[in-house]
């Protein structure tokens, strides 16, 4: 079936290496403790996971650069704090998520979905 025959739009997400990279891209330390966690991750990885989430890996669980492990360390594995990571400015998400699939997904939503909702961008 041709997608043009469907009565709806589809936007696919391709996070790289995985969806946790999008949350890490949006992580902004809110407390001194979170700032210390972020600095510890940057020191351990030798790069900022928030600025370069695409450098994280998901192929071997538990390694230093494991995406899930890094997100858990940044957020103290708090599900509410993880969700908060996607509530930063759209500009920051686009910038930091440029190479992990987030910017492309946001662009697709803006171009394909938002017009269907009648909302202004």
PDB file of C-alpha atoms in Angstrom:
ATOM      1  CA  UNK A   1       0.000   0.000   0.000  1.00  0.00           C
ATOM      2  CA  UNK A   2       1.264   3.461  -0.872  1.00  0.00           C
ATOM      3  CA  UNK A   3       1.437   5.773   2.142  1.00  0.00           C
ATOM      4  CA  UNK A   4      -0.405   8.357   0.043  1.00  0.00           C
ATOM      5  CA  UNK A   5      -3.473   6.100   0.233  1.00  0.00           C
ATOM      6  CA  UNK A   6      -3.643   6.293   4.014  1.00  0.00           C
ATOM      7  CA  UNK A   7      -5.881   8.831   5.684  1.00  0.00           C
ATOM      8  CA  UNK A   8      -3.214   9.854   8.186  1.00  0.00           C
ATOM      9  CA  UNK A   9       0.430  10.952   8.429  1.00  0.00           C
ATOM     10  CA  UNK A  10       3.195   8.888   9.954  1.00  0.00           C
ATOM     11  CA  UNK A  11       6.297  10.287  11.619  1.00  0.00           C
ATOM     12  CA  UNK A  12       8.918   7.730  12.602  1.00  0.00           C
ATOM     13  CA  UNK A  13      11.535   8.251  15.274  1.00  0.00           C
ATOM     14  CA  UNK A  14      15.073   6.957  14.787  1.00  0.00           C
ATOM     15  CA  UNK A  15      17.012   7.750  17.956  1.00  0.00           C
ATOM     16  CA  UNK A  16      20.728   7.041  17.730  1.00  0.00           C
ATOM     17  CA  UNK A  17      21.944   5.161  19.632  1.00  0.00           C
ATOM     18  CA  UNK A  18      18.600   4.830  21.467  1.00  0.00           C
ATOM     19  CA  UNK A  19      15.765   6.909  22.919  1.00  0.00           C
ATOM     20  CA  UNK A  20      17.676   7.677  26.127  1.00  0.00           C
ATOM     21  CA  UNK A  21      20.031   9.796  24.007  1.00  0.00           C
ATOM     22  CA  UNK A  22      17.144  12.231  23.461  1.00  0.00           C
ATOM     23  CA  UNK A  23      16.609  12.575  27.203  1.00  0.00           C
ATOM     24  CA  UNK A  24      20.342  13.073  27.762  1.00  0.00           C
ATOM     25  CA  UNK A  25      20.375  15.786  25.069  1.00  0.00           C
ATOM     26  CA  UNK A  26      17.718  17.622  27.082  1.00  0.00           C
ATOM     27  CA  UNK A  27      19.287  17.142  30.493  1.00  0.00           C
ATOM     28  CA  UNK A  28      20.094  20.427  32.200  1.00  0.00           C
ATOM     29  CA  UNK A  29      21.353  20.181  35.781  1.00  0.00           C
ATOM     30  CA  UNK A  30      18.752  21.730  38.075  1.00  0.00           C
ATOM     31  CA  UNK A  31      20.679  21.410  41.342  1.00  0.00           C
ATOM     32  CA  UNK A  32      24.255  21.409  42.560  1.00  0.00           C
ATOM     33  CA  UNK A  33      24.059  17.625  42.964  1.00  0.00           C
ATOM     34  CA  UNK A  34      22.911  17.217  39.362  1.00  0.00           C
ATOM     35  CA  UNK A  35      25.721  19.523  38.207  1.00  0.00           C
ATOM     36  CA  UNK A  36      28.197  17.295  40.038  1.00  0.00           C
ATOM     37  CA  UNK A  37      26.682  14.202  38.391  1.00  0.00           C
ATOM     38  CA  UNK A  38      26.963  15.820  34.959  1.00  0.00           C
ATOM     39  CA  UNK A  39      30.590  16.803  35.591  1.00  0.00           C
ATOM     40  CA  UNK A  40      31.396  13.277  36.789  1.00  0.00           C
ATOM     41  CA  UNK A  41      29.913  11.782  33.616  1.00  0.00           C
ATOM     42  CA  UNK A  42      31.806  14.245  31.423  1.00  0.00           C
ATOM     43  CA  UNK A  43      35.068  13.465  33.220  1.00  0.00           C
ATOM     44  CA  UNK A  44      34.495   9.707  32.999  1.00  0.00           C
ATOM     45  CA  UNK A  45      33.508   9.777  29.323  1.00  0.00           C
ATOM     46  CA  UNK A  46      35.942  12.547  28.291  1.00  0.00           C
ATOM     47  CA  UNK A  47      33.106  14.326  26.460  1.00  0.00           C
ATOM     48  CA  UNK A  48      29.819  15.939  27.423  1.00  0.00           C
ATOM     49  CA  UNK A  49      27.015  13.405  26.971  1.00  0.00           C
ATOM     50  CA  UNK A  50      24.507  16.272  26.943  1.00  0.00           C
ATOM     51  CA  UNK A  51      26.279  17.997  24.043  1.00  0.00           C
ATOM     52  CA  UNK A  52      27.215  14.802  22.165  1.00  0.00           C
ATOM     53  CA  UNK A  53      24.646  12.107  23.013  1.00  0.00           C
ATOM     54  CA  UNK A  54      25.306  10.412  19.674  1.00  0.00           C
ATOM     55  CA  UNK A  55      28.699   9.301  21.027  1.00  0.00           C
ATOM     56  CA  UNK A  56      27.033   7.035  23.569  1.00  0.00           C
ATOM     57  CA  UNK A  57      26.566   3.348  22.798  1.00  0.00           C
ATOM     58  CA  UNK A  58      23.822   0.821  23.284  1.00  0.00           C
ATOM     59  CA  UNK A  59      25.480  -2.298  21.921  1.00  0.00           C
ATOM     60  CA  UNK A  60      26.986  -3.534  25.186  1.00  0.00           C
ATOM     61  CA  UNK A  61      24.910  -2.871  28.296  1.00  0.00           C
ATOM     62  CA  UNK A  62      26.744  -1.597  31.338  1.00  0.00           C
ATOM     63  CA  UNK A  63      29.780  -0.079  29.604  1.00  0.00           C
ATOM     64  CA  UNK A  64      30.866   3.446  30.564  1.00  0.00           C
ATOM     65  CA  UNK A  65      29.211   4.921  27.475  1.00  0.00           C
ATOM     66  CA  UNK A  66      26.011   2.850  27.764  1.00  0.00           C
ATOM     67  CA  UNK A  67      23.139   5.240  27.065  1.00  0.00           C
ATOM     68  CA  UNK A  68      20.836   3.803  29.715  1.00  0.00           C
ATOM     69  CA  UNK A  69      23.608   3.838  32.332  1.00  0.00           C
ATOM     70  CA  UNK A  70      24.492   7.483  31.614  1.00  0.00           C
ATOM     71  CA  UNK A  71      20.867   8.633  31.802  1.00  0.00           C
ATOM     72  CA  UNK A  72      20.360   6.734  35.057  1.00  0.00           C
ATOM     73  CA  UNK A  73      23.483   8.368  36.514  1.00  0.00           C
ATOM     74  CA  UNK A  74      22.430  11.877  35.452  1.00  0.00           C
ATOM     75  CA  UNK A  75      18.872  11.576  36.764  1.00  0.00           C
ATOM     76  CA  UNK A  76      19.474   9.260  39.743  1.00  0.00           C
ATOM     77  CA  UNK A  77      17.204   6.867  37.828  1.00  0.00           C
ATOM     78  CA  UNK A  78      14.169   9.016  38.702  1.00  0.00           C
ATOM     79  CA  UNK A  79      11.430   8.537  36.039  1.00  0.00           C
ATOM     80  CA  UNK A  80       9.981  12.004  36.677  1.00  0.00           C
ATOM     81  CA  UNK A  81      13.398  13.623  36.268  1.00  0.00           C
ATOM     82  CA  UNK A  82      13.934  11.672  33.040  1.00  0.00           C
ATOM     83  CA  UNK A  83      10.640  13.003  31.675  1.00  0.00           C
ATOM     84  CA  UNK A  84      11.651  16.555  32.642  1.00  0.00           C
ATOM     85  CA  UNK A  85      14.642  16.281  30.307  1.00  0.00           C
ATOM     86  CA  UNK A  86      12.388  16.710  27.285  1.00  0.00           C
ATOM     87  CA  UNK A  87      10.871  19.911  28.644  1.00  0.00           C
ATOM     88  CA  UNK A  88      13.797  22.209  27.819  1.00  0.00           C
ATOM     89  CA  UNK A  89      13.756  24.725  24.997  1.00  0.00           C
ATOM     90  CA  UNK A  90      13.077  23.339  21.550  1.00  0.00           C
ATOM     91  CA  UNK A  91      16.178  25.174  20.308  1.00  0.00           C
ATOM     92  CA  UNK A  92      18.382  23.306  22.802  1.00  0.00           C
ATOM     93  CA  UNK A  93      16.809  19.974  21.855  1.00  0.00           C
ATOM     94  CA  UNK A  94      17.411  20.676  18.164  1.00  0.00           C
ATOM     95  CA  UNK A  95      21.004  21.761  18.713  1.00  0.00           C
ATOM     96  CA  UNK A  96      22.046  18.957  21.034  1.00  0.00           C
ATOM     97  CA  UNK A  97      19.953  16.384  19.213  1.00  0.00           C
ATOM     98  CA  UNK A  98      21.260  17.204  15.743  1.00  0.00           C
ATOM     99  CA  UNK A  99      23.254  13.985  15.399  1.00  0.00           C
ATOM    100  CA  UNK A 100      21.154  11.550  17.432  1.00  0.00           C
ATOM    101  CA  UNK A 101      17.922  11.736  15.412  1.00  0.00           C
ATOM    102  CA  UNK A 102      16.077  14.152  17.694  1.00  0.00           C
ATOM    103  CA  UNK A 103      16.412  17.245  15.491  1.00  0.00           C
ATOM    104  CA  UNK A 104      15.170  15.335  12.436  1.00  0.00           C
ATOM    105  CA  UNK A 105      12.211  13.982  14.398  1.00  0.00           C
ATOM    106  CA  UNK A 106      11.287  17.444  15.709  1.00  0.00           C
ATOM    107  CA  UNK A 107      11.493  18.827  12.177  1.00  0.00           C
ATOM    108  CA  UNK A 108       9.231  16.052  10.865  1.00  0.00           C
ATOM    109  CA  UNK A 109       6.688  16.718  13.615  1.00  0.00           C
ATOM    110  CA  UNK A 110       6.804  20.435  12.866  1.00  0.00           C
ATOM    111  CA  UNK A 111       6.411  19.939   9.110  1.00  0.00           C
ATOM    112  CA  UNK A 112       3.947  17.038   9.045  1.00  0.00           C
ATOM    113  CA  UNK A 113       1.990  16.916  12.298  1.00  0.00           C
ATOM    114  CA  UNK A 114       1.705  20.480  13.575  1.00  0.00           C
ATOM    115  CA  UNK A 115      -0.031  21.746  10.389  1.00  0.00           C
ATOM    116  CA  UNK A 116      -2.635  18.993  10.771  1.00  0.00           C
ATOM    117  CA  UNK A 117      -3.427  20.264  14.249  1.00  0.00           C
ATOM    118  CA  UNK A 118      -3.951  23.800  13.021  1.00  0.00           C
ATOM    119  CA  UNK A 119      -1.303  25.084  15.407  1.00  0.00           C
ATOM    120  CA  UNK A 120       1.193  27.778  14.550  1.00  0.00           C
ATOM    121  CA  UNK A 121       4.931  26.993  14.847  1.00  0.00           C
TER     122      UNK A 121
END
